[in-house]
Tab-separated table of C-alpha atoms in Angstrom:
chain	number	residue	atom	x	y	z
A	1	MET	CA	216.440	147.516	144.972
A	2	SER	CA	219.642	146.291	144.307
A	3	SER	CA	223.020	146.437	142.997
A	4	SER	CA	225.712	148.958	143.566
A	5	SER	CA	224.746	152.372	142.334
A	6	SER	CA	227.041	152.226	139.331
A	7	SER	CA	226.041	148.786	138.026
A	8	SER	CA	222.995	147.451	136.252
A	9	PRO	CA	220.853	144.827	137.979
A	10	VAL	CA	221.506	141.125	137.491
A	11	TRP	CA	218.408	139.079	136.656
A	12	LEU	CA	217.929	135.335	137.127
A	13	ILE	CA	214.943	134.132	135.109
A	14	THR	CA	213.519	130.616	135.036
A	15	ALA	CA	211.627	129.235	132.034
A	16	ALA	CA	213.198	131.834	129.753
A	17	SER	CA	212.608	129.858	126.560
A	18	SER	CA	209.071	131.202	126.044
A	19	GLY	CA	206.281	133.379	127.364
A	20	PHE	CA	206.889	135.970	130.036
A	21	GLY	CA	210.275	134.494	130.950
A	22	LYS	CA	211.592	135.092	127.456
A	23	PHE	CA	210.156	138.567	126.968
A	24	ILE	CA	211.208	139.799	130.412
A	25	ALA	CA	214.724	138.644	129.542
A	26	LEU	CA	214.651	140.492	126.226
A	27	GLU	CA	213.308	143.666	127.849
A	28	ALA	CA	215.976	143.595	130.560
A	29	LEU	CA	218.705	142.975	127.985
A	30	SER	CA	217.444	145.902	125.908
A	31	ARG	CA	218.126	148.142	128.915
A	32	GLY	CA	221.689	146.929	129.286
A	33	HIS	CA	220.984	144.737	132.294
A	34	MET	CA	222.737	141.427	132.903
A	35	VAL	CA	220.443	138.429	132.446
A	36	LEU	CA	221.041	134.887	133.631
A	37	ALA	CA	218.513	133.062	131.483
A	38	THR	CA	217.644	129.464	132.305
A	39	ALA	CA	215.666	126.683	130.697
A	40	ARG	CA	215.458	122.926	131.019
A	41	ASN	CA	217.275	122.719	127.697
A	42	ALA	CA	219.776	125.545	127.340
A	43	THR	CA	219.890	125.164	123.556
A	44	LYS	CA	216.307	126.495	123.480
A	45	ILE	CA	217.549	129.872	124.698
A	46	ASP	CA	220.396	130.314	122.223
A	47	ASP	CA	218.513	133.355	120.886
A	48	LEU	CA	218.837	135.000	124.304
A	49	LYS	CA	222.513	134.077	124.383
A	50	SER	CA	222.930	135.826	121.035
A	51	ALA	CA	221.148	138.848	122.526
A	52	GLY	CA	223.678	139.013	125.345
A	53	ALA	CA	222.289	136.797	128.089
A	54	LYS	CA	224.312	134.254	130.013
A	55	THR	CA	222.447	130.988	129.572
A	56	TYR	CA	222.239	127.972	131.846
A	57	ALA	CA	220.411	124.670	131.994
A	58	LEU	CA	218.099	124.647	135.007
A	59	ASP	CA	215.008	122.535	135.640
A	60	VAL	CA	212.982	123.814	138.587
A	61	THR	CA	212.018	120.210	139.396
A	62	TRP	CA	215.627	119.244	140.123
A	63	ASP	CA	216.420	118.220	143.690
A	64	THR	CA	217.464	121.023	146.007
A	65	THR	CA	221.150	120.075	146.025
A	66	ARG	CA	221.359	120.266	142.242
A	67	LEU	CA	219.445	123.565	142.180
A	68	GLN	CA	221.750	125.065	144.806
A	69	THR	CA	224.811	123.957	142.857
A	70	ALA	CA	223.445	125.582	139.680
A	71	VAL	CA	222.647	128.859	141.436
A	72	ASP	CA	225.997	128.914	143.221
A	73	GLN	CA	227.726	128.558	139.853
A	74	MET	CA	225.822	131.565	138.515
A	75	VAL	CA	226.777	133.649	141.549
A	76	GLN	CA	230.390	132.571	141.131
A	77	ASP	CA	230.237	133.639	137.465
A	78	VAL	CA	228.737	137.111	137.964
A	79	GLY	CA	229.025	137.921	141.664
A	80	ARG	CA	225.420	138.668	142.596
A	81	ILE	CA	221.710	138.241	141.837
A	82	ASP	CA	219.472	141.284	142.161
A	83	ILE	CA	216.165	140.140	140.696
A	84	LEU	CA	214.797	136.590	140.632
A	85	VAL	CA	211.864	135.888	138.302
A	86	ASN	CA	210.192	132.536	138.904
A	87	ALA	CA	208.354	132.205	135.596
A	88	ALA	CA	208.109	128.411	135.261
A	89	GLY	CA	204.599	126.985	135.224
A	90	TYR	CA	201.914	125.306	133.149
A	91	ILE	CA	198.187	124.657	133.135
A	92	LEU	CA	196.775	121.174	133.719
A	93	GLU	CA	193.355	120.836	132.162
A	94	GLY	CA	190.814	118.418	133.577
A	95	ALA	CA	188.068	118.001	136.154
A	96	LEU	CA	189.469	117.189	139.576
A	97	GLU	CA	188.163	113.614	139.378
A	98	GLU	CA	189.799	113.113	135.978
A	99	VAL	CA	193.243	114.271	137.059
A	100	SER	CA	195.428	111.566	138.567
A	101	PRO	CA	197.458	112.004	141.768
A	102	GLU	CA	200.605	111.758	139.666
A	103	GLU	CA	199.446	114.521	137.304
A	104	THR	CA	198.491	116.683	140.277
A	105	LEU	CA	201.862	116.191	141.951
A	106	ALA	CA	203.718	116.978	138.731
A	107	GLU	CA	201.943	120.323	138.367
A	108	PHE	CA	202.540	121.291	141.991
A	109	THR	CA	206.175	120.218	141.644
A	110	THR	CA	206.727	122.675	138.785
A	111	ASN	CA	204.373	125.520	139.665
A	112	VAL	CA	204.823	125.649	143.442
A	113	PHE	CA	207.662	123.510	144.779
A	114	GLY	CA	209.950	124.551	141.929
A	115	MET	CA	209.293	128.215	142.701
A	116	ILE	CA	209.951	127.629	146.398
A	117	ASN	CA	213.120	125.620	145.855
A	118	VAL	CA	214.674	128.056	143.375
A	119	THR	CA	213.894	130.894	145.786
A	120	ARG	CA	215.509	128.987	148.652
A	121	ALA	CA	218.626	128.554	146.512
A	122	VAL	CA	218.857	132.285	145.712
A	123	LEU	CA	218.019	133.751	149.118
A	124	PRO	CA	221.412	133.146	150.768
A	125	THR	CA	222.965	135.423	148.120
A	126	MET	CA	220.299	138.096	148.536
A	127	ARG	CA	220.578	137.931	152.341
A	128	ALA	CA	224.325	138.430	152.109
A	129	GLN	CA	223.701	141.445	149.848
A	130	ARG	CA	220.880	142.717	152.088
A	131	SER	CA	219.070	143.506	148.851
A	132	GLY	CA	217.119	141.883	146.070
A	133	VAL	CA	213.719	141.341	144.509
A	134	VAL	CA	211.887	138.025	144.258
A	135	ALA	CA	209.091	138.023	141.668
A	136	ASN	CA	206.888	134.935	141.546
A	137	PHE	CA	204.227	134.212	138.962
A	138	GLY	CA	200.665	133.830	140.075
A	139	SER	CA	197.735	134.360	137.725
A	140	LEU	CA	194.208	135.633	137.465
A	141	GLY	CA	193.693	132.038	138.618
A	142	SER	CA	195.155	133.140	141.960
A	143	TRP	CA	191.861	134.948	142.525
A	144	ILE	CA	189.194	132.699	141.095
A	145	GLY	CA	188.916	128.973	140.499
A	146	GLY	CA	186.744	127.231	137.961
A	147	ALA	CA	185.787	123.995	136.313
A	148	ALA	CA	188.494	122.067	134.447
A	149	TYR	CA	191.422	123.918	136.032
A	150	SER	CA	191.116	123.326	139.781
A	151	ASN	CA	194.687	122.085	140.099
A	152	TYR	CA	196.096	125.068	138.198
A	153	ALA	CA	194.107	127.520	140.312
A	154	ALA	CA	195.293	125.743	143.458
A	155	THR	CA	198.932	126.117	142.421
A	156	LYS	CA	198.495	129.787	141.608
A	157	TRP	CA	196.672	130.543	144.856
A	158	ALA	CA	199.622	128.840	146.549
A	159	CYS	CA	202.118	131.016	144.646
A	160	SER	CA	200.351	134.179	145.757
A	161	ALA	CA	200.012	132.974	149.364
A	162	VAL	CA	203.689	132.037	149.534
A	163	SER	CA	204.623	135.420	148.066
A	164	GLU	CA	202.550	137.372	150.591
A	165	SER	CA	204.131	135.403	153.429
A	166	LEU	CA	207.650	135.632	152.009
A	167	ALA	CA	207.313	139.397	151.628
A	168	GLU	CA	206.867	139.721	155.392
A	169	GLU	CA	209.829	137.456	156.123
A	170	LEU	CA	212.204	139.191	153.727
A	171	LYS	CA	211.339	142.859	154.223
A	172	PRO	CA	213.510	143.256	157.363
A	173	LEU	CA	216.447	141.845	155.379
A	174	GLY	CA	216.191	144.440	152.612
A	175	ILE	CA	214.609	142.011	150.121
A	176	THR	CA	211.299	142.629	148.353
A	177	CYS	CA	208.892	139.901	147.239
A	178	THR	CA	205.996	140.338	144.836
A	179	VAL	CA	203.691	138.121	142.807
A	180	VAL	CA	202.844	138.870	139.187
A	181	GLU	CA	199.240	137.958	138.386
A	182	PRO	CA	198.545	138.161	134.649
A	183	GLY	CA	195.227	137.594	132.968
A	184	TYR	CA	195.054	136.115	129.475
A	185	PHE	CA	198.171	137.056	127.521
A	186	ARG	CA	198.974	135.984	123.972
A	187	THR	CA	201.840	133.619	124.731
A	188	GLY	CA	202.294	129.933	123.922
A	189	PHE	CA	200.805	129.040	127.319
A	190	LEU	CA	197.655	127.473	125.834
A	191	ASN	CA	199.296	126.061	122.710
A	192	PRO	CA	198.804	122.306	122.243
A	193	GLY	CA	202.452	121.604	123.071
A	194	ALA	CA	202.328	123.547	126.336
A	195	ARG	CA	198.818	122.857	127.583
A	196	VAL	CA	198.690	119.595	129.515
A	197	LYS	CA	195.437	117.640	129.561
A	198	SER	CA	194.520	114.887	131.985
A	199	ALA	CA	195.040	111.441	130.518
A	200	ARG	CA	191.617	110.390	131.781
A	201	VAL	CA	188.426	111.906	130.369
A	202	ILE	CA	185.111	111.074	132.059
A	203	ASP	CA	182.160	111.299	129.679
A	204	ASP	CA	179.781	112.594	132.357
A	205	TYR	CA	181.701	115.873	132.444
A	206	THR	CA	181.767	116.450	128.691
A	207	ASP	CA	178.384	118.184	128.457
A	208	THR	CA	178.921	120.235	131.606
A	209	VAL	CA	180.830	123.422	132.312
A	210	VAL	CA	184.019	121.306	132.230
A	211	GLY	CA	183.522	120.641	128.549
A	212	GLN	CA	182.604	124.271	127.971
A	213	VAL	CA	185.856	125.421	129.560
A	214	ARG	CA	187.852	122.963	127.443
A	215	ASN	CA	186.271	124.421	124.301
A	216	ALA	CA	186.807	127.973	125.557
A	217	LEU	CA	190.521	127.333	126.082
A	218	ASP	CA	190.721	126.077	122.505
A	219	SER	CA	189.114	129.225	121.149
A	220	VAL	CA	191.040	131.705	123.306
A	221	ASP	CA	194.451	130.270	122.351
A	222	ASN	CA	196.305	132.885	120.266
A	223	ASN	CA	193.390	135.291	120.757
A	224	GLN	CA	194.194	136.480	124.269
A	225	PRO	CA	193.882	140.248	124.801
A	226	GLY	CA	197.149	140.728	126.695
A	227	ASP	CA	200.337	141.775	124.860
A	228	VAL	CA	203.279	139.933	126.444
A	229	VAL	CA	205.785	142.527	125.181
A	230	LYS	CA	203.863	145.365	126.850
A	231	GLY	CA	203.351	143.256	129.959
A	232	SER	CA	207.042	142.439	130.206
A	233	LYS	CA	207.972	146.105	129.853
A	234	VAL	CA	205.695	146.941	132.785
A	235	ILE	CA	207.170	144.093	134.846
A	236	VAL	CA	210.723	145.329	134.263
A	237	ASP	CA	209.654	148.899	135.073
A	238	VAL	CA	208.009	147.788	138.319
A	239	LEU	CA	210.785	145.466	139.492
A	240	THR	CA	213.406	148.171	138.860
A	241	ARG	CA	211.133	151.045	139.981
A	242	THR	CA	211.780	152.918	136.758
A	243	GLY	CA	209.737	154.162	133.793
A	244	ALA	CA	206.017	153.823	134.476
A	245	ALA	CA	206.807	152.744	138.054
A	246	ALA	CA	209.311	155.482	138.897
A	247	GLY	CA	208.716	156.810	142.401
A	248	ARG	CA	206.498	153.863	143.350
A	249	GLU	CA	207.139	151.015	145.729
A	250	ILE	CA	206.924	147.477	144.332
A	251	PRO	CA	203.373	146.259	145.103
A	252	ILE	CA	202.752	142.931	146.811
A	253	ARG	CA	200.596	141.927	143.803
A	254	LEU	CA	201.234	143.124	140.260
A	255	VAL	CA	198.006	142.431	138.382
A	256	LEU	CA	198.311	142.654	134.595
A	257	GLY	CA	195.618	142.872	131.936
A	258	ARG	CA	192.331	144.684	131.527
A	259	ASP	CA	190.505	141.348	131.820
A	260	CYS	CA	191.699	141.022	135.429
A	261	VAL	CA	190.166	144.235	136.693
A	262	GLU	CA	186.472	143.363	136.590
A	263	THR	CA	186.984	139.736	137.596
A	264	ILE	CA	189.026	140.635	140.681
A	265	ARG	CA	186.675	143.482	141.589
A	266	GLN	CA	183.707	141.096	141.392
A	267	LYS	CA	185.560	138.542	143.533
A	268	CYS	CA	186.262	141.157	146.201
A	269	GLU	CA	182.683	142.432	146.145
A	270	SER	CA	181.166	138.940	146.304
A	271	THR	CA	183.481	138.030	149.192
A	272	LEU	CA	182.441	141.135	151.153
A	273	LYS	CA	178.768	140.361	150.401
A	274	LEU	CA	179.194	136.818	151.686
A	275	LEU	CA	180.939	138.080	154.819
A	276	ASN	CA	178.204	140.619	155.524
A	277	GLU	CA	175.361	138.137	154.945
A	278	TRP	CA	176.886	135.460	157.151
A	279	GLU	CA	178.497	137.646	159.847
A	280	PRO	CA	175.989	136.790	162.609
A	281	ILE	CA	176.639	133.076	162.106
A	282	ILE	CA	180.368	133.537	161.560
A	283	THR	CA	180.729	135.396	164.864
A	284	SER	CA	178.443	133.040	166.807
A	285	THR	CA	181.185	130.430	167.157
A	286	ASP	CA	183.424	132.316	169.608
A	287	HIS	CA	183.644	131.478	173.312
A	288	ASP	CA	181.210	133.523	175.403
A	289	ASN	CA	184.089	135.181	177.241
A	290	ALA	CA	186.128	135.912	174.108
């Protein structure tokens, strides 16, 4: 993975003020690891500072020059980065027609471009080390889209696609890339302050599945089955190949939560069924001499 044999890994975690970012930081700190915790407002992670983390202001939507300067300062402070966790992201609720281009761009800027740009800023250090782990956050939404969250699903599919591609690029350089794909976990992700809704609401969608999903998100908030503390422990185990993951390689996708299993299995089965049913037509489009 990582650092010199005698030292503990150094983590850089975005969006460490809440959710998985915060609890991964706490789990890593509990193991004596060094954590570089970041948030848009560093005062919101004073609790992590008190727990032993080095804290920094970092907004993943900053321009690339500012991001690189921030990361370079961290490397200057501690000498290396072993594990990058790109945890920043939010859900944008609304039917595709309701969501404005500006709202769409803002979500992609945080969820996708922010992840890419922070990774770009860290990779020169990991390449020089010839070691490191990049862990991006996808979602169960990386596997299946649905009404009222098309933009969110699109960003999370993108995160998983980028991660799969990046894994191939980085493997020869001694760097591992994975994507964490949680189901519903009891974090503040769906709380009113964190959940972003489209400014425009079109009445025609209210009595459709769009409205049903809106109501479902209301009811599931604070009732999600996933335990973020348990999930974070597994993530730290997997990314350090210790504990429950001892003797295992880091998987390209780390799916978390019982609710993911059946949904992803059904998606795989339905995709194979579609492929089998349509194979004669699918294969009819090749050149005759192909």
